[in-house]
Amino acid sequence: STVTAVLLRLSDTCMVGPPVLRTVKIVIVSGDIMIELCYCCQYNNDNKQPGDGEREEPYMSDLIQFLQRAVQTRSYSDQEGDMAHLLVEEMKKLGFDQAEIDATGNVVGRMGSGPKIIHFDGHMDTVQVNDGPEWQQPPFSGQIVDGQLWGRGSVDMKGGLCAAVYAAADARDRGLLEGKAVYVTGTVCE
């Protein structure tokens, strides 16, 4: 059986000007199985960390910090090497069964080994920044301002790619991967 639908929803994103990421929701549908994982990348306005008096999802702080590092890592097309190494490093930290860079420069990560395959793919590259001074926040800052994470690639596609890496680990920890293998790939040159 193969995956029939994978939905990645970025909610409450800024559609004008530089993108900002607030919520990542991943829904996986495979036959009669549905896995829904939601990551809310919001900090309080008074600079409190998630979990200060609020319920924090597993991995929340780590996911946000990973996304910040990803945004801070420039990865223009044909220059994705640093981002690929960052992705593999995080996968290994989270205990992926496989995490490697192939001959083309794509990242291939796998969690689990079951016959049902779930595959997340996201590109690692971003477009060039030619208008940096016009941004409200520096394009590679990864800063969180008023509960929003700013930077080139935060929505397209680093937010989704980072969330997929953590979703695989979270699904494993919740016991949802029995009989399944989750692949997360970071591809070059969208």
mmCIF file of C-alpha atoms in Angstrom:
data_model
loop_
_atom_site.group_PDB
_atom_site.id
_atom_site.type_symbol
_atom_site.label_atom_id
_atom_site.label_comp_id
_atom_site.label_asym_id
_atom_site.label_seq_id
_atom_site.Cartn_x
_atom_site.Cartn_y
_atom_site.Cartn_z
ATOM 1 C CA SER A 1 0.000 0.000 0.000
ATOM 2 C CA THR A 2 1.268 3.477 -0.828
ATOM 3 C CA VAL A 3 0.415 6.870 0.538
ATOM 4 C CA THR A 4 -2.714 8.273 -1.076
ATOM 5 C CA ALA A 5 -2.426 11.804 0.241
ATOM 6 C CA VAL A 6 -0.013 13.970 2.143
ATOM 7 C CA LEU A 7 -1.228 17.401 3.114
ATOM 8 C CA LEU A 8 1.057 20.044 4.513
ATOM 9 C CA ARG A 9 -0.746 23.149 5.657
ATOM 10 C CA LEU A 10 0.975 26.334 6.629
ATOM 11 C CA SER A 11 -1.541 28.370 8.578
ATOM 12 C CA ASP A 12 -1.600 32.056 9.343
ATOM 13 C CA THR A 13 1.263 32.842 7.029
ATOM 14 C CA CYS A 14 1.971 36.315 5.753
ATOM 15 C CA MET A 15 1.038 36.447 2.080
ATOM 16 C CA VAL A 16 2.427 39.945 1.435
ATOM 17 C CA GLY A 17 6.127 40.687 1.714
ATOM 18 C CA PRO A 18 8.634 38.256 3.183
ATOM 19 C CA PRO A 19 7.108 34.957 4.350
ATOM 20 C CA VAL A 20 6.705 34.116 8.020
ATOM 21 C CA LEU A 21 5.816 30.735 9.495
ATOM 22 C CA ARG A 22 3.377 30.314 12.329
ATOM 23 C CA THR A 23 1.812 26.843 12.179
ATOM 24 C CA VAL A 24 2.730 23.678 10.351
ATOM 25 C CA LYS A 25 0.135 20.938 10.171
ATOM 26 C CA ILE A 26 0.987 17.637 8.546
ATOM 27 C CA VAL A 27 -1.707 15.107 7.691
ATOM 28 C CA ILE A 28 -0.691 11.737 6.270
ATOM 29 C CA VAL A 29 -3.318 9.450 4.738
ATOM 30 C CA SER A 30 -2.352 5.930 3.706
ATOM 31 C CA GLY A 31 -5.206 3.527 3.081
ATOM 32 C CA ASP A 32 -7.195 3.482 6.316
ATOM 33 C CA ILE A 33 -4.442 5.176 8.338
ATOM 34 C CA MET A 34 -4.368 8.883 9.085
ATOM 35 C CA ILE A 35 -1.621 10.590 11.062
ATOM 36 C CA GLU A 36 -2.103 14.228 11.963
ATOM 37 C CA LEU A 37 0.708 16.227 13.541
ATOM 38 C CA CYS A 38 0.554 19.937 14.279
ATOM 39 C CA TYR A 39 3.439 22.221 15.172
ATOM 40 C CA CYS A 40 2.686 25.762 16.262
ATOM 41 C CA CYS A 41 5.762 27.914 15.780
ATOM 42 C CA GLN A 42 4.608 30.820 17.905
ATOM 43 C CA TYR A 43 6.390 32.563 20.730
ATOM 44 C CA ASN A 44 4.691 34.911 23.125
ATOM 45 C CA ASN A 45 5.228 38.602 22.444
ATOM 46 C CA ASP A 46 7.064 39.060 25.765
ATOM 47 C CA ASN A 47 9.865 36.717 24.607
ATOM 48 C CA LYS A 48 8.783 33.805 26.786
ATOM 49 C CA GLN A 49 9.653 30.442 25.345
ATOM 50 C CA PRO A 50 6.890 27.995 24.375
ATOM 51 C CA GLY A 51 5.938 26.032 27.453
ATOM 52 C CA ASP A 52 6.244 28.935 29.898
ATOM 53 C CA GLY A 53 2.831 28.437 31.457
ATOM 54 C CA GLU A 54 1.563 26.785 28.265
ATOM 55 C CA ARG A 55 1.544 23.190 27.053
ATOM 56 C CA GLU A 56 4.495 22.564 24.748
ATOM 57 C CA GLU A 57 4.327 19.890 22.088
ATOM 58 C CA PRO A 58 7.185 17.387 22.062
ATOM 59 C CA TYR A 59 10.179 18.735 20.154
ATOM 60 C CA MET A 60 8.661 22.236 19.839
ATOM 61 C CA SER A 61 11.704 24.213 20.973
ATOM 62 C CA ASP A 62 14.066 21.976 19.005
ATOM 63 C CA LEU A 63 11.953 22.278 15.852
ATOM 64 C CA ILE A 64 11.880 26.064 16.096
ATOM 65 C CA GLN A 65 15.625 26.259 16.676
ATOM 66 C CA PHE A 66 16.249 23.878 13.766
ATOM 67 C CA LEU A 67 14.073 25.990 11.487
ATOM 68 C CA GLN A 68 15.936 29.116 12.587
ATOM 69 C CA ARG A 69 19.271 27.468 11.722
ATOM 70 C CA ALA A 70 17.846 26.319 8.379
ATOM 71 C CA VAL A 71 16.698 29.843 7.505
ATOM 72 C CA GLN A 72 20.091 31.199 8.550
ATOM 73 C CA THR A 73 21.768 28.708 6.192
ATOM 74 C CA ARG A 74 21.892 30.151 2.684
ATOM 75 C CA SER A 75 21.004 27.529 0.123
ATOM 76 C CA TYR A 76 20.501 29.063 -3.290
ATOM 77 C CA SER A 77 20.015 26.618 -6.174
ATOM 78 C CA ASP A 78 23.201 24.644 -6.839
ATOM 79 C CA GLN A 79 24.520 25.819 -3.433
ATOM 80 C CA GLU A 80 22.580 23.545 -1.064
ATOM 81 C CA GLY A 81 25.570 21.721 0.488
ATOM 82 C CA ASP A 82 25.505 23.468 3.878
ATOM 83 C CA MET A 83 21.753 22.952 4.169
ATOM 84 C CA ALA A 84 22.129 19.274 3.240
ATOM 85 C CA HIS A 85 24.702 18.758 5.999
ATOM 86 C CA LEU A 86 22.473 20.575 8.510
ATOM 87 C CA LEU A 87 19.543 18.341 7.576
ATOM 88 C CA VAL A 88 21.561 15.109 7.889
ATOM 89 C CA GLU A 89 23.005 16.240 11.228
ATOM 90 C CA GLU A 90 19.507 16.865 12.624
ATOM 91 C CA MET A 91 18.203 13.538 11.321
ATOM 92 C CA LYS A 92 21.065 11.697 13.013
ATOM 93 C CA LYS A 93 20.448 13.604 16.250
ATOM 94 C CA LEU A 94 16.809 12.479 16.159
ATOM 95 C CA GLY A 95 17.748 8.828 15.574
ATOM 96 C CA PHE A 96 16.824 8.344 11.935
ATOM 97 C CA ASP A 97 17.695 4.832 10.725
ATOM 98 C CA GLN A 98 19.199 6.322 7.572
ATOM 99 C CA ALA A 99 20.480 9.849 6.953
ATOM 100 C CA GLU A 100 22.788 10.513 4.028
ATOM 101 C CA ILE A 101 23.556 12.757 1.097
ATOM 102 C CA ASP A 102 23.365 11.052 -2.293
ATOM 103 C CA ALA A 103 25.680 11.649 -5.258
ATOM 104 C CA THR A 104 23.458 14.460 -6.569
ATOM 105 C CA GLY A 105 23.409 16.302 -3.247
ATOM 106 C CA ASN A 106 19.901 15.279 -2.166
ATOM 107 C CA VAL A 107 19.328 14.261 1.454
ATOM 108 C CA VAL A 108 17.679 10.899 2.067
ATOM 109 C CA GLY A 109 16.439 10.128 5.560
ATOM 110 C CA ARG A 110 14.439 7.115 6.727
ATOM 111 C CA MET A 111 12.723 6.314 9.996
ATOM 112 C CA GLY A 112 11.338 2.777 10.381
ATOM 113 C CA SER A 113 11.444 -0.148 7.989
ATOM 114 C CA GLY A 114 7.899 -1.372 7.426
ATOM 115 C CA PRO A 115 6.316 -2.206 4.089
ATOM 116 C CA LYS A 116 4.046 0.859 4.058
ATOM 117 C CA ILE A 117 5.978 3.835 2.717
ATOM 118 C CA ILE A 118 5.274 7.448 3.706
ATOM 119 C CA HIS A 119 7.417 9.977 1.873
ATOM 120 C CA PHE A 120 7.891 13.681 2.564
ATOM 121 C CA ASP A 121 9.882 15.602 -0.012
ATOM 122 C CA GLY A 122 10.876 19.226 0.139
ATOM 123 C CA HIS A 123 13.405 21.304 -1.733
ATOM 124 C CA MET A 124 16.347 22.781 0.155
ATOM 125 C CA ASP A 125 17.081 25.648 -2.219
ATOM 126 C CA THR A 126 15.702 29.161 -2.161
ATOM 127 C CA VAL A 127 15.631 31.943 -4.690
ATOM 128 C CA GLN A 128 18.243 34.696 -4.538
ATOM 129 C CA VAL A 129 17.704 37.711 -2.326
ATOM 130 C CA ASN A 130 18.003 40.843 -4.454
ATOM 131 C CA ASP A 131 15.962 43.162 -2.256
ATOM 132 C CA GLY A 132 17.426 42.507 1.217
ATOM 133 C CA PRO A 133 17.262 46.143 2.407
ATOM 134 C CA GLU A 134 13.510 46.187 1.707
ATOM 135 C CA TRP A 135 12.751 43.334 4.126
ATOM 136 C CA GLN A 136 11.284 44.183 7.518
ATOM 137 C CA GLN A 137 13.762 41.693 9.035
ATOM 138 C CA PRO A 138 17.052 40.551 7.487
ATOM 139 C CA PRO A 139 16.319 37.726 5.008
ATOM 140 C CA PHE A 140 18.642 35.206 6.701
ATOM 141 C CA SER A 141 18.056 36.182 10.317
ATOM 142 C CA GLY A 142 15.580 33.499 11.326
ATOM 143 C CA GLN A 143 14.398 36.020 13.913
ATOM 144 C CA ILE A 144 11.143 35.575 15.772
ATOM 145 C CA VAL A 145 9.307 38.870 15.999
ATOM 146 C CA ASP A 146 5.796 39.189 17.425
ATOM 147 C CA GLY A 147 5.328 35.425 17.289
ATOM 148 C CA GLN A 148 6.430 35.053 13.666
ATOM 149 C CA LEU A 149 9.589 33.449 12.320
ATOM 150 C CA TRP A 150 11.069 35.562 9.530
ATOM 151 C CA GLY A 151 13.438 34.695 6.718
ATOM 152 C CA ARG A 152 14.026 33.451 3.197
ATOM 153 C CA GLY A 153 12.696 29.926 2.908
ATOM 154 C CA SER A 154 10.756 29.943 6.178
ATOM 155 C CA VAL A 155 7.542 29.050 4.348
ATOM 156 C CA ASP A 156 8.838 27.836 0.975
ATOM 157 C CA MET A 157 10.104 25.240 1.815
ATOM 158 C CA LYS A 158 12.338 25.039 4.860
ATOM 159 C CA GLY A 159 9.431 25.239 7.311
ATOM 160 C CA GLY A 160 7.752 22.214 5.786
ATOM 161 C CA LEU A 161 11.005 20.292 5.411
ATOM 162 C CA CYS A 162 12.044 20.877 9.034
ATOM 163 C CA ALA A 163 8.552 19.963 10.234
ATOM 164 C CA ALA A 164 8.662 16.709 8.233
ATOM 165 C CA VAL A 165 11.958 15.732 9.906
ATOM 166 C CA TYR A 166 10.445 16.285 13.342
ATOM 167 C CA ALA A 167 7.102 14.722 12.379
ATOM 168 C CA ALA A 168 8.879 11.443 11.583
ATOM 169 C CA ALA A 169 10.575 11.424 14.998
ATOM 170 C CA ASP A 170 7.358 12.421 16.755
ATOM 171 C CA ALA A 171 5.375 9.708 14.955
ATOM 172 C CA ARG A 172 7.991 7.151 16.037
ATOM 173 C CA ASP A 173 7.797 8.326 19.643
ATOM 174 C CA ARG A 174 3.999 8.074 19.579
ATOM 175 C CA GLY A 175 4.219 4.475 18.326
ATOM 176 C CA LEU A 176 2.681 5.309 14.950
ATOM 177 C CA LEU A 177 5.356 3.796 12.704
ATOM 178 C CA GLU A 178 4.788 0.089 13.238
ATOM 179 C CA GLY A 179 4.729 -1.506 9.786
ATOM 180 C CA LYS A 180 5.742 1.773 8.154
ATOM 181 C CA ALA A 181 8.846 3.477 6.827
ATOM 182 C CA VAL A 182 8.866 7.266 6.685
ATOM 183 C CA TYR A 183 11.230 8.818 4.183
ATOM 184 C CA VAL A 184 12.126 12.502 4.351
ATOM 185 C CA THR A 185 14.069 13.825 1.402
ATOM 186 C CA GLY A 186 15.584 17.236 0.908
ATOM 187 C CA THR A 187 16.048 17.798 -2.797
ATOM 188 C CA VAL A 188 18.288 20.163 -4.723
ATOM 189 C CA CYS A 189 17.482 22.560 -7.546
ATOM 190 C CA GLU A 190 13.706 22.810 -7.376
#
